[in-house]
Tab-separated table of C-alpha atoms in Angstrom:
chain	number	residue	atom	x	y	z
K	245	MET	CA	-19.269	0.231	4.572
K	246	THR	CA	-17.902	-1.836	7.442
K	247	LEU	CA	-14.265	-1.920	8.484
K	248	THR	CA	-13.987	-5.493	7.200
K	249	GLU	CA	-15.347	-4.414	3.807
K	250	ALA	CA	-12.860	-1.510	3.741
K	251	ARG	CA	-10.039	-3.944	4.594
K	252	ASN	CA	-11.062	-6.307	1.805
K	253	HIS	CA	-11.280	-3.408	-0.656
K	254	LEU	CA	-7.806	-2.174	0.314
K	255	ARG	CA	-6.297	-5.662	0.076
K	256	SER	CA	-7.777	-6.155	-3.387
K	257	GLU	CA	-6.566	-2.724	-4.558
K	258	LEU	CA	-3.010	-3.333	-3.308
K	259	LEU	CA	-2.834	-6.738	-5.007
K	260	GLN	CA	-4.232	-5.372	-8.285
K	261	VAL	CA	-1.849	-2.414	-8.403
K	262	ALA	CA	1.160	-4.583	-7.512
K	263	ALA	CA	0.211	-7.117	-10.203
K	264	THR	CA	-0.121	-4.323	-12.776
K	265	VAL	CA	3.243	-2.768	-11.905
K	266	VAL	CA	5.101	-6.115	-11.988
K	267	PRO	CA	2.915	-8.212	-14.309
K	268	ASP	CA	4.900	-11.472	-14.495
K	269	GLN	CA	5.062	-12.001	-10.735
K	270	THR	CA	2.532	-12.896	-8.073
K	271	PRO	CA	2.405	-10.257	-5.329
K	272	ALA	CA	2.506	-11.543	-1.751
K	273	VAL	CA	0.658	-10.184	1.259
K	274	THR	CA	3.364	-9.903	3.911
K	275	GLN	CA	1.307	-8.124	6.576
K	276	ASP	CA	-2.408	-7.901	7.174
K	277	VAL	CA	-3.115	-6.248	10.501
K	278	GLY	CA	-6.661	-5.543	11.235
K	279	PRO	CA	-9.051	-4.660	12.115
K	280	ALA	CA	-6.843	-3.277	14.857
K	281	ASN	CA	-7.222	-0.850	17.719
K	282	GLN	CA	-4.873	2.126	17.319
K	283	GLY	CA	-4.506	2.426	21.098
K	284	ALA	CA	-3.820	-1.265	21.784
K	285	LEU	CA	-0.186	-0.711	22.765
K	286	SER	CA	-1.117	1.980	25.256
K	287	ASP	CA	-3.727	-0.318	26.844
K	288	ASP	CA	-6.565	1.774	25.445
K	289	ARG	CA	-9.119	-0.967	24.872
K	290	GLY	CA	-11.393	0.831	22.440
K	291	ARG	CA	-13.019	-0.769	19.421
K	292	GLU	CA	-11.112	-1.631	16.292
K	293	SER	CA	-10.421	1.483	14.272
K	294	MET	CA	-8.377	0.689	11.140
K	295	CYS	CA	-6.509	-1.938	9.079
K	296	THR	CA	-2.985	-1.959	7.625
K	297	ILE	CA	-1.911	-4.256	4.785
K	298	THR	CA	1.490	-4.710	3.120
K	299	VAL	CA	2.044	-6.362	-0.242
K	300	GLU	CA	5.447	-7.054	-1.802
K	301	THR	CA	6.365	-7.833	-5.366
K	302	GLY	CA	9.277	-7.544	-7.739
K	303	ASP	CA	11.173	-9.279	-10.487
K	304	PRO	CA	14.895	-9.920	-10.033
K	305	ALA	CA	15.236	-10.247	-13.805
K	306	THR	CA	14.109	-6.625	-14.310
K	307	PRO	CA	15.328	-4.638	-11.302
K	308	ASP	CA	14.794	-1.126	-12.754
K	309	THR	CA	13.503	0.474	-9.547
K	310	GLU	CA	13.122	3.960	-10.984
K	311	ALA	CA	11.002	2.745	-13.908
K	312	LYS	CA	8.835	0.569	-11.667
K	313	MET	CA	8.245	3.409	-9.190
K	314	SER	CA	7.297	5.713	-12.050
K	315	PHE	CA	4.899	3.086	-13.401
K	316	ALA	CA	3.458	2.588	-9.902
K	317	ALA	CA	2.712	6.332	-9.709
K	318	GLU	CA	1.102	6.292	-13.164
K	319	THR	CA	-0.960	3.210	-12.318
K	320	LEU	CA	-2.225	4.682	-9.065
K	321	GLU	CA	-3.101	8.008	-10.729
K	322	ALA	CA	-4.996	6.151	-13.464
K	323	ARG	CA	-6.999	4.410	-10.715
K	324	GLY	CA	-7.963	7.733	-9.119
K	325	TRP	CA	-5.290	8.040	-6.399
K	326	LYS	CA	-3.709	11.426	-5.656
K	327	VAL	CA	-0.004	10.615	-5.786
K	328	GLU	CA	2.987	12.465	-4.336
K	329	VAL	CA	6.450	11.261	-5.310
K	330	ALA	CA	9.222	12.088	-2.860
K	331	PRO	CA	12.748	12.854	-4.028
K	332	VAL	CA	15.068	9.840	-3.962
K	333	THR	CA	17.048	9.932	-0.713
K	334	ASN	CA	20.123	7.741	-0.185
K	335	GLY	CA	18.885	5.352	-2.871
K	336	HIS	CA	15.421	5.036	-1.320
K	337	HIS	CA	12.381	5.614	-3.554
K	338	HIS	CA	9.090	6.554	-1.917
K	339	LEU	CA	5.669	7.685	-3.015
K	340	SER	CA	2.465	8.219	-1.120
K	341	ALA	CA	-1.086	8.191	-2.408
K	342	ARG	CA	-4.517	9.006	-1.031
K	343	ARG	CA	-8.025	8.224	-2.227
K	344	GLN	CA	-11.353	8.395	-0.388
K	345	GLY	CA	-9.662	8.282	3.034
K	346	TYR	CA	-7.366	5.364	2.189
K	347	ASP	CA	-3.613	5.959	2.450
K	348	LEU	CA	-1.022	4.033	0.479
K	349	THR	CA	2.761	4.121	0.141
K	350	VAL	CA	5.158	2.436	-2.246
K	351	ASP	CA	8.790	2.003	-1.221
K	352	ALA	CA	11.833	0.527	-2.937
K	353	ALA	CA	15.594	0.662	-2.649
K	354	ALA	CA	17.665	1.437	-5.736
K	355	ASP	CA	19.853	-1.615	-5.099
K	356	ASP	CA	16.944	-4.056	-4.601
K	357	TRP	CA	14.321	-5.417	-6.985
K	358	ARG	CA	11.462	-5.540	-4.454
K	359	LEU	CA	8.639	-3.017	-4.202
K	360	THR	CA	6.630	-2.698	-1.003
K	361	PHE	CA	3.046	-1.425	-1.150
K	362	THR	CA	1.535	-0.532	2.229
K	363	GLY	CA	-2.010	0.671	2.681
K	364	GLN	CA	-4.233	1.783	5.523
K	365	THR	CA	-7.996	1.941	5.613
K	366	PRO	CA	-9.826	5.049	6.749
K	367	TYR	CA	-10.594	5.075	10.448
K	368	VAL	CA	-13.874	3.327	11.194
K	369	ASP	CA	-15.545	6.621	12.139
K	370	ASP	CA	-14.733	7.951	8.647
K	371	LEU	CA	-16.268	5.047	6.711
């Protein structure tokens, strides 16, 4: 698999999960960095090594963050992701998931209706 194929797979997975968790809304890709070089900021000009994508969704009419985060965890587990849910801290909900070298997080604030799904491809050497 190429890094571009891994990026496309991750983007599709994030959009599908977000659409399942909040079914009456259209998720939006808010960041799609990649393929990118991890050392670019330190002037290490190596080849591209990974991709990061962020998708946001939510429904202001149904802002039950706790229920949506729980459903996000269930949805990811049903799709084969190994999910770890962190304790709620200062009203911030967070979970992380891993599958086949891909990393994913879901974040939401208790006082906001938006959910943010962020994923990273495996490093190119691990594909």
